[in-house]
């Protein structure tokens, strides 16, 4: 026989007072309810007191559990390496070699010309050979990109059109290469078939039949009948809402980027990961509230605000700003950016990061967080300034997982999105090089 959750043991004794053991065993369920009701009417204050005490104890236990989880770092994300990490790294290595050869030859030639250096015949010949080799590498990469886009245009012309328009604006071959890698990562491609088709295109390459203008015209025509994006997150009901909400906050994101010196698109890449993750776990809330209001989801539990920053992480970001011995120290000009106005630091920090009317502090903390990683890795001799996928991964997994090395991995927490598993870092890479929202946050 069970007592109510709010019914203490001595209350049960009151109910059974004056009954024999045989009588107690004969009390039926209905009799139990009647007796309980009579006793409740006689001792209402005692029942209310116990209910209140047990409820407060339960709430306290929950808060204590959350605090203990944060203090013991049980809420920290270790993450997993993304399945596309090898491809992301292969692209980066290839581009590093490309930049060393192509940009190196161009820079050296410009330096000699500026200094008015008189070269020997042998030195001039070496310069000619170096420039010729660099030009050959440049043409080879351009042709490879065009062939890849030709293949991809059969499936997702909208994305191919975006990539070619970016190339028209920037003339940046390396940027196009990364955009192609991001696009490929969103597709299920048989690698052997892909390589065979790519090799056939390169072996029969004809610049008069395949160039940027011709391919862009083909992509624009095909996109009229096939407007679906290759990126799952961009082709769902929440994307138009998310776009509009981010546009509302664009000025604040750009302001935080200007103060911290961090790419606004990089901050937005982290924002996309947090917002897509929140949408995926709270779809009904999104449909009922955030979608009609066209605003960003604002977490106020363990991770705070639109950028999902934990209070403990925010505290570490603040501490690193002032600690000159920290590998994350940014310099004196940053030391007072997050100074508090009151002595109640915890509540003021919470208010900063959960203010639904002004998300500026969320973006400022995010920008400083990213810059601290950039500073740590650069000082260790492993710059990751041009690796948004690594920086977004670090943003997700946090300071404990940030160990500078020559072969950083893309990954982080898993996000199950429409029957496809993403890592936080991969989602950030896809957005960064997707071409989406470039009117607000240009690609660098």
Coordinates of C-alpha atoms in Angstrom, one line a residue:
X1 CA 0.0 0.0 0.0
X2 CA 1.6 3.3 -1.1
X3 CA 1.2 6.8 0.3
X4 CA 1.0 10.0 -1.7
X5 CA 4.2 11.7 -2.7
X6 CA 3.3 14.5 -0.3
X7 CA 2.1 12.1 2.5
X8 CA 4.9 11.5 5.1
X9 CA 5.1 8.4 7.2
X10 CA 3.7 9.9 10.4
X11 CA 0.6 10.9 8.3
X12 CA 0.1 7.3 7.3
X13 CA 0.3 6.3 11.0
X14 CA -2.5 8.8 11.8
X15 CA -4.7 7.1 9.2
X16 CA -4.1 3.6 10.7
X17 CA -4.3 4.8 14.3
X18 CA -6.8 2.7 16.3
X19 CA -7.1 -0.2 13.7
X20 CA -5.9 -3.7 14.3
X21 CA -3.5 -5.5 11.9
X22 CA -6.4 -7.5 10.5
X23 CA -8.5 -4.4 9.9
X24 CA -5.5 -2.7 8.2
X25 CA -5.2 -5.5 5.7
X26 CA -8.9 -5.3 4.9
X27 CA -8.9 -1.6 4.0
X28 CA -9.9 -1.4 0.4
X29 CA -8.6 1.0 -2.2
X30 CA -11.9 3.0 -1.9
X31 CA -11.7 3.0 1.9
X32 CA -8.1 4.2 1.6
X33 CA -9.1 7.2 -0.5
X34 CA -12.0 8.0 2.0
X35 CA -9.7 7.8 5.0
X36 CA -7.0 9.8 3.3
X37 CA -9.6 12.5 2.4
X38 CA -10.8 12.7 6.0
X39 CA -7.3 13.0 7.3
X40 CA -6.5 15.7 4.7
X41 CA -9.5 17.7 5.8
X42 CA -8.4 17.5 9.4
X43 CA -4.7 18.3 8.7
X44 CA -4.6 20.5 5.6
X45 CA -1.7 22.7 6.8
X46 CA 0.5 19.6 7.3
X47 CA -0.2 18.3 3.8
X48 CA 0.5 21.7 2.2
X49 CA 3.7 22.1 4.2
X50 CA 5.0 18.7 3.1
X51 CA 4.1 19.3 -0.6
X52 CA 5.9 22.6 -0.6
X53 CA 9.0 21.3 1.2
X54 CA 9.3 18.3 -1.1
X55 CA 8.8 20.4 -4.2
X56 CA 11.4 22.9 -3.2
X57 CA 13.8 20.1 -2.4
X58 CA 13.2 18.6 -5.8
X59 CA 13.9 21.9 -7.6
X60 CA 17.0 22.4 -5.5
X61 CA 18.2 18.9 -6.4
X62 CA 17.8 19.7 -10.1
X63 CA 19.7 23.0 -9.9
X64 CA 22.4 21.3 -7.8
X65 CA 22.7 18.6 -10.5
X66 CA 23.0 21.2 -13.3
X67 CA 25.7 23.1 -11.3
X68 CA 27.6 19.9 -10.5
X69 CA 27.4 18.9 -14.2
X70 CA 28.9 22.2 -15.3
X71 CA 31.5 22.3 -12.6
X72 CA 32.6 18.7 -13.3
X73 CA 32.6 19.5 -17.1
X74 CA 30.0 16.7 -17.7
X75 CA 28.3 19.0 -20.1
X76 CA 31.4 19.6 -22.2
X77 CA 31.3 18.3 -25.8
X78 CA 34.1 16.0 -26.8
X79 CA 32.6 15.4 -30.2
X80 CA 33.5 12.9 -33.0
X81 CA 35.5 13.3 -36.1
X82 CA 33.4 13.9 -39.2
X83 CA 33.3 11.3 -41.9
X84 CA 34.3 14.0 -44.5
X85 CA 37.3 15.2 -42.5
X86 CA 39.8 13.5 -44.8
X87 CA 38.3 15.3 -47.8
X88 CA 38.3 18.7 -46.1
X89 CA 41.9 18.2 -45.1
X90 CA 42.9 17.0 -48.6
X91 CA 41.4 20.2 -50.1
X92 CA 43.3 22.3 -47.6
X93 CA 46.7 20.5 -48.2
X94 CA 46.2 20.9 -52.0
X95 CA 45.4 24.6 -51.7
X96 CA 48.4 25.1 -49.3
X97 CA 50.7 23.6 -52.0
X98 CA 48.9 25.7 -54.7
X99 CA 49.4 28.9 -52.8
X100 CA 53.0 28.1 -52.0
X101 CA 53.8 27.6 -55.7
X102 CA 51.5 30.1 -57.4
X103 CA 51.5 33.0 -54.9
X104 CA 55.1 32.4 -53.9
X105 CA 56.3 32.8 -57.5
X106 CA 54.2 35.9 -58.0
X107 CA 55.3 37.5 -54.7
X108 CA 59.0 36.8 -55.4
X109 CA 58.7 38.3 -58.9
X110 CA 57.0 41.4 -57.5
X111 CA 59.6 41.8 -54.7
X112 CA 62.5 41.6 -57.1
X113 CA 60.9 44.2 -59.5
X114 CA 60.1 46.6 -56.6
X115 CA 63.6 46.4 -55.3
X116 CA 65.1 47.0 -58.7
X117 CA 67.2 43.9 -58.4
X118 CA 69.4 43.1 -61.3
X119 CA 69.3 39.3 -62.0
X120 CA 71.9 37.2 -63.7
X121 CA 70.8 35.3 -66.8
X122 CA 70.5 32.1 -64.7
X123 CA 68.3 33.9 -62.1
X124 CA 66.1 35.3 -64.8
X125 CA 65.7 31.9 -66.3
X126 CA 64.8 30.4 -62.9
X127 CA 62.2 33.2 -62.5
X128 CA 60.7 32.4 -65.9
X129 CA 60.5 28.7 -65.1
X130 CA 58.9 29.4 -61.7
X131 CA 56.3 31.7 -63.2
X132 CA 55.5 29.2 -66.0
X133 CA 55.1 26.4 -63.5
X134 CA 52.8 28.6 -61.3
X135 CA 50.7 29.5 -64.3
X136 CA 50.4 25.8 -65.3
X137 CA 49.2 25.0 -61.7
X138 CA 46.7 27.8 -61.8
X139 CA 45.3 26.7 -65.1
X140 CA 45.2 23.0 -64.0
X141 CA 43.2 23.9 -60.8
X142 CA 40.8 26.2 -62.8
X143 CA 40.1 23.3 -65.3
X144 CA 39.6 20.8 -62.5
X145 CA 37.1 23.2 -60.8
X146 CA 35.2 23.7 -64.1
X147 CA 35.0 20.0 -64.7
X148 CA 33.8 19.4 -61.2
X149 CA 31.1 22.1 -61.6
X150 CA 30.0 20.6 -64.9
X151 CA 29.4 17.3 -63.2
X152 CA 27.6 18.9 -60.2
X153 CA 25.5 21.0 -62.5
X154 CA 23.5 17.9 -63.6
X155 CA 22.2 17.5 -60.0
X156 CA 22.1 21.0 -58.3
X157 CA 22.4 23.8 -60.8
X158 CA 21.3 26.4 -58.2
X159 CA 24.4 25.7 -56.1
X160 CA 26.7 25.7 -59.2
X161 CA 25.2 29.0 -60.2
X162 CA 26.0 30.5 -56.8
X163 CA 29.6 29.2 -57.0
X164 CA 30.2 30.7 -60.4
X165 CA 28.7 34.0 -59.4
X166 CA 31.1 34.1 -56.5
X167 CA 34.0 33.4 -58.8
X168 CA 32.9 36.3 -61.1
X169 CA 33.0 38.6 -58.1
X170 CA 36.2 37.4 -56.5
X171 CA 38.3 35.6 -59.2
X172 CA 39.5 33.5 -56.3
X173 CA 40.2 29.9 -57.5
X174 CA 40.9 28.6 -54.0
X175 CA 37.6 29.9 -52.7
X176 CA 35.8 28.1 -55.6
X177 CA 37.7 24.9 -54.7
X178 CA 36.4 25.0 -51.1
X179 CA 32.9 25.8 -52.2
X180 CA 33.0 22.7 -54.5
X181 CA 34.2 20.6 -51.5
X182 CA 31.4 21.9 -49.4
X183 CA 28.9 21.0 -52.1
X184 CA 30.3 17.5 -52.6
X185 CA 30.1 16.8 -48.9
X186 CA 26.3 17.3 -49.0
X187 CA 25.9 14.6 -51.7
X188 CA 26.1 10.8 -51.9
X189 CA 28.7 10.3 -54.6
X190 CA 30.4 7.2 -55.7
X191 CA 34.0 8.3 -55.6
X192 CA 35.2 5.9 -58.4
X193 CA 32.5 7.2 -60.7
X194 CA 33.2 10.8 -59.8
X195 CA 36.9 10.4 -60.5
X196 CA 36.3 8.6 -63.8
X197 CA 34.0 11.3 -65.0
X198 CA 36.4 14.0 -63.8
X199 CA 39.3 12.4 -65.6
X200 CA 37.3 12.1 -68.8
X201 CA 36.4 15.8 -68.7
X202 CA 40.1 16.9 -68.0
X203 CA 41.5 14.6 -70.7
X204 CA 39.1 16.2 -73.3
X205 CA 39.1 19.7 -71.9
X206 CA 38.4 22.4 -74.4
X207 CA 38.3 26.0 -73.1
X208 CA 36.1 27.1 -76.0
X209 CA 33.5 24.5 -75.0
X210 CA 33.8 24.8 -71.2
X211 CA 34.5 28.0 -69.4
X212 CA 32.9 30.1 -66.7
X213 CA 30.5 32.0 -68.9
X214 CA 29.2 29.0 -70.8
X215 CA 28.8 27.0 -67.6
X216 CA 27.0 29.8 -65.7
X217 CA 24.6 30.2 -68.6
X218 CA 23.9 26.5 -68.5
X219 CA 23.4 26.6 -64.7
X220 CA 21.1 29.6 -64.8
X221 CA 18.9 27.8 -67.4
X222 CA 18.8 24.5 -65.5
X223 CA 18.1 26.3 -62.2
X224 CA 14.8 27.6 -63.6
X225 CA 13.4 24.0 -63.6
X226 CA 15.4 22.6 -60.7
X227 CA 15.6 25.1 -57.8
X228 CA 16.4 22.6 -55.0
X229 CA 19.5 23.2 -53.0
X230 CA 22.0 20.5 -52.3
X231 CA 22.2 21.6 -48.7
X232 CA 19.5 19.9 -46.6
X233 CA 19.4 22.7 -44.0
X234 CA 18.8 25.3 -46.8
X235 CA 16.0 23.4 -48.3
X236 CA 13.7 23.1 -45.3
X237 CA 10.8 25.1 -43.9
X238 CA 12.9 26.8 -41.2
X239 CA 15.5 28.3 -43.6
X240 CA 13.5 31.3 -44.8
X241 CA 12.6 32.1 -41.2
X242 CA 16.2 31.8 -40.1
X243 CA 17.4 33.9 -43.0
X244 CA 15.0 36.7 -42.0
X245 CA 15.9 36.5 -38.3
X246 CA 19.7 36.6 -39.0
X247 CA 19.1 39.6 -41.3
X248 CA 17.5 41.4 -38.4
X249 CA 20.6 40.8 -36.3
X250 CA 23.2 41.4 -39.1
X251 CA 24.2 44.8 -37.9
X252 CA 24.9 43.4 -34.4
X253 CA 26.9 40.5 -35.8
X254 CA 28.9 42.9 -38.0
X255 CA 29.5 45.2 -35.0
X256 CA 30.9 42.3 -32.9
X257 CA 33.0 41.2 -35.8
X258 CA 34.5 44.7 -36.2
X259 CA 35.3 44.9 -32.5
X260 CA 36.9 41.5 -32.3
X261 CA 38.6 41.4 -35.8
X262 CA 36.8 38.1 -36.5
X263 CA 35.1 37.4 -39.8
X264 CA 31.4 38.1 -39.4
X265 CA 30.6 35.1 -41.6
X266 CA 32.6 32.9 -39.2
X267 CA 30.5 34.1 -36.3
X268 CA 27.4 33.4 -38.4
X269 CA 28.6 29.9 -39.2
X270 CA 28.6 29.1 -35.5
X271 CA 25.2 30.8 -35.1
X272 CA 23.8 28.5 -37.9
X273 CA 25.0 25.4 -36.1
X274 CA 23.4 26.5 -32.8
X275 CA 20.1 27.5 -34.4
X276 CA 19.7 24.4 -36.6
X277 CA 20.5 22.3 -33.6
X278 CA 17.8 24.1 -31.5
X279 CA 15.3 23.8 -34.3
X280 CA 15.9 20.1 -34.7
X281 CA 15.4 19.5 -30.9
X282 CA 12.5 21.9 -30.4
X283 CA 10.5 21.8 -33.6
X284 CA 7.1 22.4 -32.0
X285 CA 8.4 25.5 -30.2
X286 CA 9.9 26.8 -33.4
X287 CA 6.6 26.4 -35.3
X288 CA 4.5 28.0 -32.6
X289 CA 6.7 30.9 -31.6
X290 CA 10.0 31.6 -33.5
X291 CA 8.6 31.0 -36.9
X292 CA 5.7 33.5 -36.7
X293 CA 7.9 36.1 -34.9
X294 CA 10.8 35.7 -37.3
X295 CA 13.3 35.7 -34.4
X296 CA 16.2 33.6 -33.4
X297 CA 15.8 30.9 -30.8
X298 CA 17.3 32.0 -27.5
X299 CA 18.4 29.2 -25.1
X300 CA 18.3 30.0 -21.4
X301 CA 19.2 26.6 -19.8
X302 CA 22.7 25.1 -19.7
X303 CA 23.8 26.9 -22.8
X304 CA 22.7 30.5 -23.1
X305 CA 21.5 32.9 -25.8
X306 CA 21.4 32.6 -29.6
X307 CA 25.0 31.4 -29.7
X308 CA 24.6 28.6 -27.1
X309 CA 27.4 29.8 -24.8
X310 CA 27.6 28.0 -21.4
X311 CA 28.1 30.3 -18.3
X312 CA 31.3 28.5 -17.5
X313 CA 32.7 29.1 -21.0
X314 CA 31.7 32.7 -20.8
X315 CA 33.6 33.0 -17.5
X316 CA 36.7 31.4 -19.1
X317 CA 36.5 33.9 -22.1
X318 CA 36.4 36.8 -19.6
X319 CA 39.3 35.4 -17.6
X320 CA 41.5 34.9 -20.7
X321 CA 41.0 38.5 -21.7
X322 CA 42.8 39.7 -18.5
X323 CA 45.4 36.8 -18.0
X324 CA 48.6 37.9 -19.8
X325 CA 50.0 34.4 -19.3
X326 CA 47.1 32.7 -21.0
X327 CA 47.7 31.2 -24.5
X328 CA 44.4 32.8 -25.3
X329 CA 45.4 36.4 -24.2
X330 CA 44.5 38.9 -27.0
X331 CA 46.2 42.0 -25.8
X332 CA 45.5 45.1 -23.6
X333 CA 43.0 46.6 -26.0
X334 CA 40.7 43.6 -25.4
X335 CA 41.1 43.4 -21.6
X336 CA 38.1 45.5 -20.6
X337 CA 35.6 44.6 -23.3
X338 CA 33.6 42.4 -21.0
X339 CA 33.9 44.3 -17.7
X340 CA 30.8 44.1 -15.5
X341 CA 28.9 47.1 -14.2
X342 CA 27.6 45.4 -11.0
X343 CA 29.0 43.1 -8.3
X344 CA 26.4 40.4 -9.2
X345 CA 28.5 39.0 -12.0
X346 CA 26.5 35.8 -12.4
X347 CA 23.2 37.5 -12.9
X348 CA 24.6 40.2 -15.1
X349 CA 26.3 37.6 -17.3
X350 CA 23.1 35.7 -17.6
X351 CA 21.2 38.8 -18.5
X352 CA 23.7 39.7 -21.2
X353 CA 23.5 36.4 -22.9
X354 CA 19.8 35.8 -22.7
X355 CA 18.5 39.3 -23.6
X356 CA 15.9 38.6 -26.3
X357 CA 15.8 42.2 -27.4
X358 CA 19.5 42.7 -28.0
X359 CA 21.8 39.8 -28.9
X360 CA 24.9 41.9 -29.2
X361 CA 26.7 40.4 -26.2
X362 CA 26.1 36.8 -27.5
X363 CA 27.9 37.7 -30.8
X364 CA 30.6 39.6 -28.9
X365 CA 31.4 36.6 -26.7
X366 CA 31.3 34.4 -29.7
X367 CA 33.7 36.6 -31.6
X368 CA 36.2 36.8 -28.7
X369 CA 35.9 33.0 -28.2
X370 CA 36.9 32.4 -31.8
X371 CA 39.7 35.0 -31.7
X372 CA 41.1 33.3 -28.6
X373 CA 41.3 30.0 -30.5
X374 CA 42.9 31.8 -33.5
X375 CA 45.5 33.4 -31.2
X376 CA 46.4 30.2 -29.4
X377 CA 46.9 28.2 -32.6
X378 CA 48.8 31.0 -34.4
X379 CA 51.2 31.4 -31.4
X380 CA 51.8 27.6 -31.4
X381 CA 52.8 27.8 -35.1
X382 CA 49.7 26.2 -36.6
X383 CA 47.5 29.1 -38.0
X384 CA 43.9 28.2 -38.6
X385 CA 42.7 31.6 -39.7
X386 CA 41.4 30.2 -43.0
X387 CA 39.9 27.1 -41.6
X388 CA 36.3 27.9 -40.6
X389 CA 35.5 24.2 -40.3
X390 CA 38.2 23.8 -37.6
X391 CA 37.2 27.0 -35.8
X392 CA 33.5 26.1 -35.8
X393 CA 34.5 22.6 -34.4
X394 CA 36.5 24.3 -31.6
X395 CA 33.7 26.6 -30.9
X396 CA 31.5 23.5 -30.3
X397 CA 34.0 21.4 -28.3
X398 CA 35.5 24.2 -26.2
X399 CA 38.8 25.1 -24.6
X400 CA 39.6 21.7 -23.2
X401 CA 39.7 20.1 -26.6
X402 CA 41.8 22.9 -28.2
X403 CA 45.3 21.4 -28.7
X404 CA 47.2 23.1 -31.6
X405 CA 48.6 20.6 -34.1
X406 CA 49.5 20.2 -37.7
X407 CA 46.5 18.0 -38.6
X408 CA 43.4 19.4 -36.8
X409 CA 40.1 17.4 -37.3
X410 CA 36.7 18.5 -38.3
X411 CA 33.8 17.3 -36.1
X412 CA 32.1 18.1 -32.9
X413 CA 28.7 17.1 -31.6
X414 CA 26.3 15.2 -33.8
X415 CA 23.2 16.8 -35.3
X416 CA 20.7 14.5 -36.8
X417 CA 19.0 16.6 -39.5
X418 CA 16.3 15.0 -41.7
X419 CA 17.7 11.5 -41.6
X420 CA 21.3 12.7 -42.1
X421 CA 24.0 13.0 -39.5
X422 CA 26.0 16.1 -39.5
X423 CA 28.9 17.2 -37.2
X424 CA 28.8 20.7 -35.9
X425 CA 32.0 21.5 -37.8
X426 CA 30.8 20.2 -41.1
X427 CA 27.6 22.2 -40.8
X428 CA 29.6 25.3 -40.2
X429 CA 31.8 24.5 -43.3
X430 CA 28.8 23.9 -45.5
X431 CA 27.2 27.2 -44.5
X432 CA 30.5 29.2 -44.8
X433 CA 31.1 28.0 -48.4
X434 CA 27.5 27.6 -49.4
X435 CA 27.1 31.1 -50.9
X436 CA 24.1 31.7 -48.6
X437 CA 23.7 35.2 -47.1
X438 CA 26.7 36.6 -48.9
X439 CA 24.8 39.8 -49.4
X440 CA 25.1 40.3 -45.6
X441 CA 28.3 38.4 -44.8
X442 CA 30.7 38.2 -47.9
X443 CA 32.9 35.2 -48.4
X444 CA 36.6 35.9 -47.6

